[in-house]
Amino acid sequence: MSGDLLLSIDLGTQSVRALLFDRQGRLHGRVQQVFTDYQREQPGWMTHDGEAFWQAAAGCCRRLLAEHPAGRVAGVSVTTQRGSIVPMAADGRCLAPAVIWLDQRRATQLPRLSPLWRAAFRMAGVSRTIETLQRDAEVNWWAEHQPDMLRGAHKLMLVSGLLHQRLTGRFADSVGSQVAYLPFDYKRHAWSGSADWKWQALAVQREQLPELLPVGARLGEVTPPAAALTGLLAGTPVIAAAADKACEILGSGALAPHIGALSYGTTATLNQTLPRYVEPEPFVPPYPAAVRGHYSLEMQIARGFWLVSWFKQQFGHPERESAQVLGVAPEQLFDELIADIPPGSLGLTLLPTWSPGIRHPGPEAKGAVIGFGEAHTRAHLYRAILEGLAYGLREGAERLQRRSGVKFTALHASGGGAQSDACLQLTADVFRLPVARPHTHETSGLGASMDCAVGLGLHANMEAAVAEMTRVARWFEPRPEAADRYDRLYAQVYRPMYGRLQPLFERIRAITGYPG
């Protein structure tokens, strides 16, 4: 292939996009399809037809390549949502819908661990963590409720693996995509060894897992049937990339350990990329990075910019109506709404632990807002949401830096929230660090294209790809007066909130059964 463009398929939770980048990271074309067809058979469940995922991705490619010659495409890479899994037959059929990472079903009949492992986990104080993993694992739910289907599954594939199989005909996936409840060794970047406890904890057999290839490896070539559906040329190389968060980090240019990668998406995350294995918390592994042999330490706020969506639905009716008339995003008008609200929102402080966790936050966790007074308006509440998210990410950053021994000197921000000037300015103030907005908001797709470029030899290594394909569109510098106020509010108000409210959260849970 002598093409000069790189095609990324970026299949997230909200939509799938086909993107064309050149070797300098410039976006040449973009086609998107929003998902409106998730199934919710029961409250808390969330699934999607696997074949429909593929058809949507193929359709986006076909529409994109109707405007750009397929011969210009040097290679293809895939990046997808993490943790969504689908059982597949040997002929490639999906045997059941893909269970999405947001699905809340839980197994009740758990595989039994050996007495030795149970004792070891008890001594380490992680028995509850292991049990939660087992309950959350899709394979254990299938073993309990659909055992015949699970036994008959040829392979259990992540959505990335599903797309790779459809493109190449091969049951193979990238090491960089492996973030799921499967027996994966996060230190060796391979399936777990036969003696690993995960084989006892999870109802899956080794032969049911696909072949794994390292980031940048050639997974195969586009088959004639896939070419007919996508508009790609048969024989186009398919190069292993990584999961969407990992590619987003890479596409934002946050490869060095001293650069923190912020993602203001549905789930808000802060990541640090290292060439060595460091657990962000004891017994919590780092995820594979979008760079071969590297690790991504992560802390997350499960309900990140979901809180902004919640505010928009509950309190943002004027901005939603005005945005339709003006042809702009409502979030742009929210920035104007809080333009005159001072840093600290007159003391209104939000705790963003709106989803239960395992340790911090724990299973009793709930969100909270304190400090209301008669002067507060919905504008103060919106700013308090942004500030609460920034406080939570700062707390996570402090934990990551302690674990890694590397201090952040700057932050690179991606995700929908990174398009908000107000959000990035207050983030710079809360962290007291400069915050960069990348030159494109399509950082996941760009990161996948960078993996493709290095895998094809278009750039000598990832450092060269970062230098050539990423750049900063705008820096946001911390303002000393605002940073001083945030330091005091963070240390004296935000940090003590969870500990003070935790007993009340536990009582609420005991009385109401929520969260269950």
XYZ file of C-alpha atoms in Angstrom, residues 95 102 108 118 155 189 202 260 309 397 482 516:
12
model
C -24.415 -15.726 19.783
C -22.472 0.266 31.636
C -25.101 -14.360 42.233
C -9.399 -17.271 49.615
C -14.587 -16.990 21.285
C 0.358 -8.048 28.620
C -14.086 -16.417 35.957
C -1.151 14.019 33.008
C -25.610 15.895 30.830
C -3.636 12.904 40.607
C -8.164 31.706 41.922
C -28.289 -1.821 46.029
